[in-house]
XYZ file of C-alpha atoms in Angstrom:
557
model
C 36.282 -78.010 4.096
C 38.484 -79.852 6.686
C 37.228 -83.175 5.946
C 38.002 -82.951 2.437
C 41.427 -84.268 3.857
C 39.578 -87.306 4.142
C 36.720 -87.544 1.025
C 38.056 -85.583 -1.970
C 40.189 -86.706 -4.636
C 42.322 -89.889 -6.036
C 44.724 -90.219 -2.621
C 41.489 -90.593 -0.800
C 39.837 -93.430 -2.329
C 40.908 -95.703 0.424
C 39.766 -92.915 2.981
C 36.022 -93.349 0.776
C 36.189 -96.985 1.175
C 36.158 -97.155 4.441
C 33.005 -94.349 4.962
C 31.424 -96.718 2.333
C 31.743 -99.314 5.022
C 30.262 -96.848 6.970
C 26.711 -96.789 5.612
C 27.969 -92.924 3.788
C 26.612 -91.794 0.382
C 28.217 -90.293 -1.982
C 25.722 -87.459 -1.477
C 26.608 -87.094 2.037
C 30.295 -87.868 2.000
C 29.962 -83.876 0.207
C 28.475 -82.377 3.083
C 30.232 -80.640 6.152
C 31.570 -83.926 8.602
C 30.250 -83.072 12.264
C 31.308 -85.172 14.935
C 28.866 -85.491 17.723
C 30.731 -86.173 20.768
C 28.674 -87.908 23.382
C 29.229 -88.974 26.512
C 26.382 -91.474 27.189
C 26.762 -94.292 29.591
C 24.550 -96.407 31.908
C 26.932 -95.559 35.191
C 26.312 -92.089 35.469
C 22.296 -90.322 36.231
C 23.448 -87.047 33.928
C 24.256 -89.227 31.109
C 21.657 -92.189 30.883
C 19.940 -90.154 28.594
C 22.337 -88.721 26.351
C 21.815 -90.880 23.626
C 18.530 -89.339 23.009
C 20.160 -85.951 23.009
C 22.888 -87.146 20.399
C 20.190 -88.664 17.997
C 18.691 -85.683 18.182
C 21.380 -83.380 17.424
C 21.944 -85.851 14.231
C 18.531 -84.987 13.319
C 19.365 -81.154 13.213
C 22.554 -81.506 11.495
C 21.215 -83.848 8.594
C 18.014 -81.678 8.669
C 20.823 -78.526 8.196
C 22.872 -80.284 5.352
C 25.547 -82.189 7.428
C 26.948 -85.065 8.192
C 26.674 -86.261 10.918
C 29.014 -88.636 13.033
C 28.240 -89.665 16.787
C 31.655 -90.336 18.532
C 32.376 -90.857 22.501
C 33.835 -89.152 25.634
C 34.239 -90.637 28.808
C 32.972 -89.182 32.040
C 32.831 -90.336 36.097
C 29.931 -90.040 38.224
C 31.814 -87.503 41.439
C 28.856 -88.610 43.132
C 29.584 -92.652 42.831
C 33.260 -91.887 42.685
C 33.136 -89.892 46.576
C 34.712 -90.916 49.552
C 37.241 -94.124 48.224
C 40.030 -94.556 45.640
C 37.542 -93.524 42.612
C 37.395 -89.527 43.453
C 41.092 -89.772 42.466
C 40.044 -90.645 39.389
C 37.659 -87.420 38.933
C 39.666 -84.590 37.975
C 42.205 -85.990 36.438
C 39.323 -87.530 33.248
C 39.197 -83.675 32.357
C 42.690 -83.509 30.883
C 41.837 -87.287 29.410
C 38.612 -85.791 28.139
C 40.391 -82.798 26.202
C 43.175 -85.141 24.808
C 41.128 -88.021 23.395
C 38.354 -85.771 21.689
C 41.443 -83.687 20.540
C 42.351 -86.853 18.969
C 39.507 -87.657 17.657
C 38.559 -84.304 15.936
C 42.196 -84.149 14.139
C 42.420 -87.810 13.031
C 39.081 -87.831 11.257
C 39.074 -83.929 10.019
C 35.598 -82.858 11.276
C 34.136 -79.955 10.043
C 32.712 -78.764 12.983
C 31.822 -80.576 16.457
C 28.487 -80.590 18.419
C 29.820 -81.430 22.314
C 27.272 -83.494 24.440
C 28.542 -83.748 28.252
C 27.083 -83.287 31.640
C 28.390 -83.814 34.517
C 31.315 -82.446 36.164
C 34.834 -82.830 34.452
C 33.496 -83.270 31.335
C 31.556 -80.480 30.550
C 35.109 -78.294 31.066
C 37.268 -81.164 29.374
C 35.212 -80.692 26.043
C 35.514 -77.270 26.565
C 39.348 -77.608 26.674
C 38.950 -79.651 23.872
C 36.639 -77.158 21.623
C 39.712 -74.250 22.379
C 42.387 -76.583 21.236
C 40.884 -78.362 17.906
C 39.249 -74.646 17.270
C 36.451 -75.712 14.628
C 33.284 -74.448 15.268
C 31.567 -76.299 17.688
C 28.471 -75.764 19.773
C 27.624 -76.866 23.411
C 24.056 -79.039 24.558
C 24.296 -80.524 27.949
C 22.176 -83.504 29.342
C 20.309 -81.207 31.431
C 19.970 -80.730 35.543
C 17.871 -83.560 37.461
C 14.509 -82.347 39.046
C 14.433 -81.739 42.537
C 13.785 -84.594 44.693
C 10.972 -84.064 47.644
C 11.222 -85.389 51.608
C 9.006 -84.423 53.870
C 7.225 -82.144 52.110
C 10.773 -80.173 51.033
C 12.859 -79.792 47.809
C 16.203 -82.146 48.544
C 18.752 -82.931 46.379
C 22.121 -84.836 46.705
C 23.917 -82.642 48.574
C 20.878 -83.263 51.767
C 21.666 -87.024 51.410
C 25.333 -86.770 52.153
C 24.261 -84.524 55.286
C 22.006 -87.152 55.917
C 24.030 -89.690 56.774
C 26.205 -87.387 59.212
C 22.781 -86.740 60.675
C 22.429 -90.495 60.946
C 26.038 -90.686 62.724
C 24.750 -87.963 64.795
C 21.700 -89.932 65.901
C 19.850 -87.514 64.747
C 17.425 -89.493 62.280
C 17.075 -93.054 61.963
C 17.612 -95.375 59.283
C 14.093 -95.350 58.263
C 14.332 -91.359 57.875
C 17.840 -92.677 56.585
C 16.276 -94.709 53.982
C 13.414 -91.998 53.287
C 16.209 -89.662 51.996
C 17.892 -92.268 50.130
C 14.804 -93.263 47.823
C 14.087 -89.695 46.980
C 16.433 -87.342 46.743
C 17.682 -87.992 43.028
C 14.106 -88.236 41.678
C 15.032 -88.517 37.582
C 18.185 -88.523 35.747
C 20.458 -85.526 35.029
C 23.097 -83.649 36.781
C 22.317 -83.279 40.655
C 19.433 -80.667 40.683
C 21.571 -77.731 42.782
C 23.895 -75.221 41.738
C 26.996 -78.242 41.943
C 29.994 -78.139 39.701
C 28.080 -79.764 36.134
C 25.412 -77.341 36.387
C 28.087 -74.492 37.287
C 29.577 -75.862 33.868
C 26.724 -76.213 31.949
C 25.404 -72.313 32.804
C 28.767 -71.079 32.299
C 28.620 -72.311 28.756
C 25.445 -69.605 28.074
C 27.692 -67.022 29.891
C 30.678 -67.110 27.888
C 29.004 -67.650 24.812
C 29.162 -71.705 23.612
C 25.897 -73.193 24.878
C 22.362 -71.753 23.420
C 19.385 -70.478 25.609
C 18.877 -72.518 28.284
C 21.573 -75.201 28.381
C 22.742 -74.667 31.737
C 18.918 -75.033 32.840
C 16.344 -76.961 31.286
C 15.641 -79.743 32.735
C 16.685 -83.619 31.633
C 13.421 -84.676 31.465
C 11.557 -81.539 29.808
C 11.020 -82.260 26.062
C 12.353 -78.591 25.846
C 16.209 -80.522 25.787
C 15.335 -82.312 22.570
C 14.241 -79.478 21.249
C 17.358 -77.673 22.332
C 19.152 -80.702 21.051
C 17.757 -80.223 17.615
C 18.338 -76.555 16.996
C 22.257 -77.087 18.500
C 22.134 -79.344 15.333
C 20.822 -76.919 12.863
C 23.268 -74.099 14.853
C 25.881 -76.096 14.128
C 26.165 -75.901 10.263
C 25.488 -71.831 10.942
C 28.607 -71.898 12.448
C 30.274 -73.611 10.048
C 29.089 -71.687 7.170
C 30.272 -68.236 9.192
C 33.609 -70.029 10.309
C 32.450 -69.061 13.967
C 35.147 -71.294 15.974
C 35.650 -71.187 19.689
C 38.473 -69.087 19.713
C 36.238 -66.228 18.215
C 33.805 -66.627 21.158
C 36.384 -67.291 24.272
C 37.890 -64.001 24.224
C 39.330 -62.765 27.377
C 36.254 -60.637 27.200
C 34.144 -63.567 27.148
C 36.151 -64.877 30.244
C 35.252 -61.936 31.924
C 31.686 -62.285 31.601
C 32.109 -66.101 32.653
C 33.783 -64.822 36.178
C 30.787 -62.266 36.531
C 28.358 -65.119 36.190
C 29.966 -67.138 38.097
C 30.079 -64.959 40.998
C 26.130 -63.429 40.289
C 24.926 -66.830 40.730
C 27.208 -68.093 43.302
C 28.784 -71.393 41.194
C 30.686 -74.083 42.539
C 34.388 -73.133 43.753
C 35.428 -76.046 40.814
C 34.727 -73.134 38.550
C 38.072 -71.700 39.559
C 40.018 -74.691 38.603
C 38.144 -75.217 35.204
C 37.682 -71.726 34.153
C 41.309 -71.275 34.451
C 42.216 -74.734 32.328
C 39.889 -73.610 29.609
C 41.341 -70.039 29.088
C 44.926 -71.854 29.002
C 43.719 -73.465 25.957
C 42.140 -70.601 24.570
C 45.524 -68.248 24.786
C 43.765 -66.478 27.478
C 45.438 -65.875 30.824
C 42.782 -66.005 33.843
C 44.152 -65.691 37.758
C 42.988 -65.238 40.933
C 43.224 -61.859 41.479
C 41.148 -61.279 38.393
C 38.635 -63.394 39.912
C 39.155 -61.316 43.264
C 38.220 -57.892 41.548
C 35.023 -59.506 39.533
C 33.708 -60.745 43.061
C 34.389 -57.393 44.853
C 31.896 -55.715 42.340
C 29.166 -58.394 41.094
C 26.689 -58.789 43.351
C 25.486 -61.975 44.380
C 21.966 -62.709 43.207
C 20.734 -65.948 43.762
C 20.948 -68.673 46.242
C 20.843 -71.892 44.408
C 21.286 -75.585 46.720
C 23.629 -75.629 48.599
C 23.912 -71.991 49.624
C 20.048 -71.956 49.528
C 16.768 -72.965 48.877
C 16.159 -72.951 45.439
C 16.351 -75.301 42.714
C 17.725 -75.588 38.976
C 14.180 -75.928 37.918
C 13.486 -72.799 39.654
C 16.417 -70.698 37.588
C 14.934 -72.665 34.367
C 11.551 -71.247 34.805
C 12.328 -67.879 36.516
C 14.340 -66.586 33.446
C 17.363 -68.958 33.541
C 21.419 -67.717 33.006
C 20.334 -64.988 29.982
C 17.724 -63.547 32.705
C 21.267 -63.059 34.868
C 23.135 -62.086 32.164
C 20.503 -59.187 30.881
C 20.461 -57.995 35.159
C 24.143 -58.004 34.776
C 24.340 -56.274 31.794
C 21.707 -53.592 32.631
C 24.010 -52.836 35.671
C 27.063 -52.409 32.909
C 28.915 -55.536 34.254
C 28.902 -57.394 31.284
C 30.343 -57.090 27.776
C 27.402 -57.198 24.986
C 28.811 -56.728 21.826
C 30.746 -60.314 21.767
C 30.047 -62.942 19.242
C 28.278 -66.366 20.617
C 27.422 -69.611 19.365
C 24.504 -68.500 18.520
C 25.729 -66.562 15.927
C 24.420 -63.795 17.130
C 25.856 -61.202 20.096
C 25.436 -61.207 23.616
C 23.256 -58.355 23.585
C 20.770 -59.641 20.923
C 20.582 -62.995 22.990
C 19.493 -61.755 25.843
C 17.327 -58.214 24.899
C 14.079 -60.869 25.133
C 14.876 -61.966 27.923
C 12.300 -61.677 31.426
C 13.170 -62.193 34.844
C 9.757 -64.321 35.799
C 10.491 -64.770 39.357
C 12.757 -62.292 41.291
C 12.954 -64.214 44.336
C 14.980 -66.722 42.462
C 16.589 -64.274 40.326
C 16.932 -60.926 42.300
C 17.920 -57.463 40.943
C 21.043 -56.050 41.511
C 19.670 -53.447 44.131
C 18.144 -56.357 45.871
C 20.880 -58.803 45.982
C 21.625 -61.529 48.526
C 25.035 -60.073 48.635
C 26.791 -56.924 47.518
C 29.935 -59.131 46.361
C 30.483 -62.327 44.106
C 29.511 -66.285 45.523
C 33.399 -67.050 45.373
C 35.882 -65.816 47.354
C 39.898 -66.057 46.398
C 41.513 -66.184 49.797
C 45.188 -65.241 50.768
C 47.794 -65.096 53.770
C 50.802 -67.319 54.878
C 48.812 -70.003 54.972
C 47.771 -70.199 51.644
C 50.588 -67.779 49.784
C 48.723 -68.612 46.102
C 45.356 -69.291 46.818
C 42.663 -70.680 49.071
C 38.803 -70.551 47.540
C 35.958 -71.224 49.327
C 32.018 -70.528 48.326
C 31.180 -67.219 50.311
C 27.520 -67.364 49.500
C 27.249 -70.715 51.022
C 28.778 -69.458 54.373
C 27.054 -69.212 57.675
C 27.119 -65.288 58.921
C 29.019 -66.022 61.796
C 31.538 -68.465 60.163
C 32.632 -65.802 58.055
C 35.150 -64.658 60.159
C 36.755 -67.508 62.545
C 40.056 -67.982 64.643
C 40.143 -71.675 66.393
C 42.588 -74.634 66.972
C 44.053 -76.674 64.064
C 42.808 -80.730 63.892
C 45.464 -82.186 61.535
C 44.560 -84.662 59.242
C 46.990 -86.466 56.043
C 43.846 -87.398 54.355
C 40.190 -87.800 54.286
C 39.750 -91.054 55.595
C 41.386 -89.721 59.108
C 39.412 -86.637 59.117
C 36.204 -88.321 58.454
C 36.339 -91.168 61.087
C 37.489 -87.671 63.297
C 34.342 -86.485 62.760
C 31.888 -89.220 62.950
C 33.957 -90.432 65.856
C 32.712 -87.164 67.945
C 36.709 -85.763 68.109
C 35.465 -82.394 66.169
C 34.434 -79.533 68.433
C 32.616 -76.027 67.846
C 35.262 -73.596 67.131
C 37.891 -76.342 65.505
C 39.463 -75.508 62.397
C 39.913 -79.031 60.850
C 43.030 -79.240 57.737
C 42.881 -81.464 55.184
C 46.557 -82.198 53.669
C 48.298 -84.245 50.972
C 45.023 -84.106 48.671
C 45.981 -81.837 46.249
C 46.589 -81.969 42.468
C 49.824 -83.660 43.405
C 49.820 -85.147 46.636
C 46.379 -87.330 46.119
C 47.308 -87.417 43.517
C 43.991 -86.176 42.058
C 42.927 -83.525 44.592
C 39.874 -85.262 45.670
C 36.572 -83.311 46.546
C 35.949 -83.383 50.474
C 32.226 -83.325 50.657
C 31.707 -86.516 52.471
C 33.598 -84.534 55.561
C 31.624 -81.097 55.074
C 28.422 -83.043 55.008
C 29.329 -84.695 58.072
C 30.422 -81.799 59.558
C 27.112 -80.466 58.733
C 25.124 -83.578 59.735
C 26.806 -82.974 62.991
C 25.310 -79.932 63.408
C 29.006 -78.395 63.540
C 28.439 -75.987 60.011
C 27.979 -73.013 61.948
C 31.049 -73.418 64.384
C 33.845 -75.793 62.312
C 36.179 -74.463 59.280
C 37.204 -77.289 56.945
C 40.616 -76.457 54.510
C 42.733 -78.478 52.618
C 44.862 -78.379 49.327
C 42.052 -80.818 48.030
C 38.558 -79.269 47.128
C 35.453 -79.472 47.147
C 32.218 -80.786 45.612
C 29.801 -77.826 44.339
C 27.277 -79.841 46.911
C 29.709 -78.738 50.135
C 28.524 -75.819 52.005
C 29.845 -74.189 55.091
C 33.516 -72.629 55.788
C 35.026 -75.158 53.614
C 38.069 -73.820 52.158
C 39.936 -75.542 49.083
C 42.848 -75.386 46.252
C 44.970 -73.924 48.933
C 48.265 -73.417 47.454
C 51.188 -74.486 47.353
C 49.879 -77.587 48.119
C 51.645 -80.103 51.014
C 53.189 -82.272 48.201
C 54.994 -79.383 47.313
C 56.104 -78.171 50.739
C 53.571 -75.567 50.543
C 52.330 -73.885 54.244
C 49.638 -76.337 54.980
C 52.225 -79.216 54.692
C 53.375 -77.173 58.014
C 50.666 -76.712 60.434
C 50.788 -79.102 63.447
C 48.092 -79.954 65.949
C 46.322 -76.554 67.898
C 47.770 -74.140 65.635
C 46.016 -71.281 65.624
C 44.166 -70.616 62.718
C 42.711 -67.210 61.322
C 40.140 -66.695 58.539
C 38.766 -63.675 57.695
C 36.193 -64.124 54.578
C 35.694 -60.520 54.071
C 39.071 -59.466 54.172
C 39.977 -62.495 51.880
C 42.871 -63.796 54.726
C 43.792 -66.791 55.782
C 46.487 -66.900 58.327
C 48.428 -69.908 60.140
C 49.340 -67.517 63.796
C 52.785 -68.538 63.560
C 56.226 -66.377 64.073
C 57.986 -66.395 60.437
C 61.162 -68.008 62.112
C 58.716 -70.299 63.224
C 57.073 -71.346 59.749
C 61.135 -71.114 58.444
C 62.122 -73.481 60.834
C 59.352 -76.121 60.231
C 59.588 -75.367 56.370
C 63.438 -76.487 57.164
C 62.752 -79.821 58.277
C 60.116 -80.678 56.288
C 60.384 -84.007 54.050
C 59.012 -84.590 50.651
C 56.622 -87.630 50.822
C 56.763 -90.731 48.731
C 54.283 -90.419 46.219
C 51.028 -92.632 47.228
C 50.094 -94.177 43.497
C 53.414 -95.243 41.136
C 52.104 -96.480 38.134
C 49.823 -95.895 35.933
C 47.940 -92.926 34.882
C 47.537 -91.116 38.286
C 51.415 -91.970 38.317
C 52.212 -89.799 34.937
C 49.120 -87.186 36.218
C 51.127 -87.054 39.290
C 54.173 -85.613 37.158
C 52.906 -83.517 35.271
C 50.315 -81.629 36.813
C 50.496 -78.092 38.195
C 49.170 -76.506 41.291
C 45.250 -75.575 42.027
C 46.026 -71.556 41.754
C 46.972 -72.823 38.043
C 43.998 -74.576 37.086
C 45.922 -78.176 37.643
C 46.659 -78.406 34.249
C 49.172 -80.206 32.874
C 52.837 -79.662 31.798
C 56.162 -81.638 30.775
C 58.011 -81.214 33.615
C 60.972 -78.660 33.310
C 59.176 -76.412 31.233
C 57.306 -73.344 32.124
């Protein structure tokens, strides 16, 4: 065993001593040491109740014949973190997420790891983190939040942002204002739509690290202890087998991730994180991959934003190994690769029963004949520009209109609630990327305004930021090079012309090329906005959107 680095023989006595300060027997100092890495906290709704998940988790693994250890990892609340300094802060926790449980994992030889996250960066920065350290581990997430109810509808987080650009609007008042705020985050757990930590959490089932059902049961359904408790007892399977992550994230297993993702129409974060974890795993994942999974997976369901139903309503209609057994009777995904489970994707899903095809629909009755996400391209964005196809109006899917140039949010926001955004604009959102943030903040307090506006069926947002898995509408992120950089966007200048062409996967700044060689010319590199500290060092080190935004020492490849 690993830990025996730390519990066997005469050079470890003073290692002993100190679990004997612990609380440890000697009869469990010989058992496997599984750290439990939780990231409970009382400033974030989809982690509140994590502790109850962790204890019990250490109920299956002593109940298995480990030994169990509850450790931390830190996470931010996107939601509490929007629309100020703090959403600079978001992203950036994944990479602190990976390196600190990497830490922790190698300094205290664990035998195997049980990962408890929920919410958006951490759920892929323990994922990063389960690649690198490579010792079996097994995924069980907090769970998604219920749906909350307003007049008589299903609402979730994503209808209180719009909200209040309804409110700007004048189009409710702050009683209706207030209505909306009491109710639309009914319970804890990750925001109840199909946003970036439930993306996460189902993508976990799909590429083989979370068991049945943690992407979808809810927080509050005694079904996630009971999921808790068997990730426990799965956990010392694993061990026993020497199942480790790098066994289950193949590049096969990646591929089945990317189908998922685009069956259920996931938040565009997925092509960020997806990207990060496969780094980590040895496994090279890039956007035109992504491009030819899309052009032949079918879109199946519409989850909030991009529609009406709920994660509840996944949950009970068959949840991600329904998807996975639709996909797989279609031949579009690999069955014969090993899971956490310890069993194969085929066995893990030959049970499985699609209970409501309205929420899940079959392939020959899909939503869409291509994937949720699509990877867009042109001189605009030379790398990359992604944007959430399934969550785009018909007739926004192909739009030409008159750039509205913004340096950051803040401008483009007061733009919009200040009535200066018209039908057929094309507003750009620069100098929020990876670099230029630094941090590359989501934008959904502008596409909910935009929305609350009643603008989502006649304005395109982009910018080298992104965007939350709650935005909806042309909203088109990660385009790269970014502006830091001197990328294309860092070029565009007021009534530009701007083309976008969803289907075709173009996006096009109408611009002579001695035109955009001129401008690129005398175009200055900006001061960067943050100096010290952490965002300061992130700042340095971290690569463009197309990449993932992971990081590396500068002056390497």
């Amino acid at each position: 065993m690993i830990s025996d680095r730390v519990k066997k023989g005469v050079q470890q006595a003073p290692h002993r001593s100190l679990f004997n300060a612990l609380g440890f027997t000697e009869e469990e100092m010989a058992k496997p040491l599984i750290g439990i890495v939780c990231s409970q906290s009382e400033i974030i709704p989809g982690h509140i109740n994590l502790d109850k998940i962790a204890e019990a988790v250490k109920l299956g693994v002593a109940e298995a014949g480990g030994m169990p250890v509850i450790v931390p990892a830190i996470a931010v609340c996107d939601g509490i973190a929007m629309g100020h300094i703090g959403m600079k802060y978001s992203l950036v926790t994944r990479e602190l997420i990976a390196d600190s449980t990497e830490c922790l994992a190698k300094a205290h030889a664990f035998d195997g790891m049980v990962m408890i996250p929920n919410c958006d960066k951490n759920v892929p920065g323990l994922l990063m983190a389960a690649a690198r350290v490579n010792i079996p581990t097994v995924f069980v997430s907090g769970g998604p939040m219920l749906p909350g109810h307003v007049n008589g509808r299903k609402r979730s987080l994503s209808s209180m942002f719009e909200a209040v650009g309804e409110y700007d609007a004048g189009k409710i008042d702050a009683e209706a204002l207030r209505n909306f705020e009491e109710n639309v985050c009914p319970t804890c757990g990750s925001c109840s739509g199909m946003y970036t930590a439930n993306s996460m959490n189902c993508l976990t089932e799909a590429i083989g690290m979370g068991l049945r059902g943690n992407g979808t049961i809810p927080a509050v359904y005694s079904a996630r202890i009971r999921l808790a408790k068997h990730a426990g007892n799965k956990i010392m399977e694993l061990v026993e087998k020497d199942i480790k992550p790098r066994d289950i994230m193949t590049k096969d297993a990646f591929m089945n991730a990317l189908t998922v993702d685009m069956a259920i129409g996931c938040s565009t974060n997925t092509m960020l994180h997806l990207p990060a974890i496969a780094h980590e795993a040895g496994v090279e994942i890039n956007m035109e991959i992504a491009n030819e999974v899309s052009d032949h997976t079918p879109n199946i369901c519409h989850l909030a934003p991009a529609g009406p139903h709920y994660m509840d309503e996944l949950n009970e209609a068959g949840g991600i190994y329904e998807i996975m057994k639709e996909l797989a009777d279609a031949g579009l995904i690999k069955t014969d690769l090993i899971t956490a489970t310890g069993k194969t994707v085929g066995e893990n899903i030959a049970d499985s029963v699609n209970h409501d095809p309205e929420v899940i629909r079959t392939i020959d009755n899909a939503y869409m004949p291509n994937g949720g996400i699509a990877v867009l391209k042109g001189n605009l964005a030379p790398d990359t520009g992604i944007v959430k196809r399934s969550a785009v109006v018909p007739e926004m899917m192909v739009h030409e209109g008159p750039a509205r140039v913004f340096d950051c949010e803040e401008d483009a926001i007061a733009a919009i609630t200040g009535g200066k955004i018209k039908a057929g604009d094309v507003v750009v959102i620069r100098y929020e990327g990876p670099k230029g943030g630094p941090g590359m903040r989501e934008m959904l307090n502008p596409t909910s305004a935009i929305a609350g506006m009643g603008l989502g069926s006649s304005v395109a947002l982009i910018t080298d930021g992104r965007f939350s898995g709650a935005s909806r509408g042309a909203s088109i992120g990660h385009v790269s090079p970014e502006a830091a950089v001197g990328g294309p966007i860092a070029l565009v200048e007021e009534g530009d012309k701007i083309f976008i062409d969803i289907p075709n996967n173009k996006l096009e700044l109408e611009i002579s090329d001695d035109e955009m060689a001129r401008r690129k010319s005398e175009w200055k590199p900006r001061q960067p906005k943050i100096t010290t500290g952490y965002l300061a060092r992130y700042c340095q080190m971290v690569t463009s959107g197309n990449c993932g935004a992971i990081l590396r020492v500068p002056g390497t490849d």
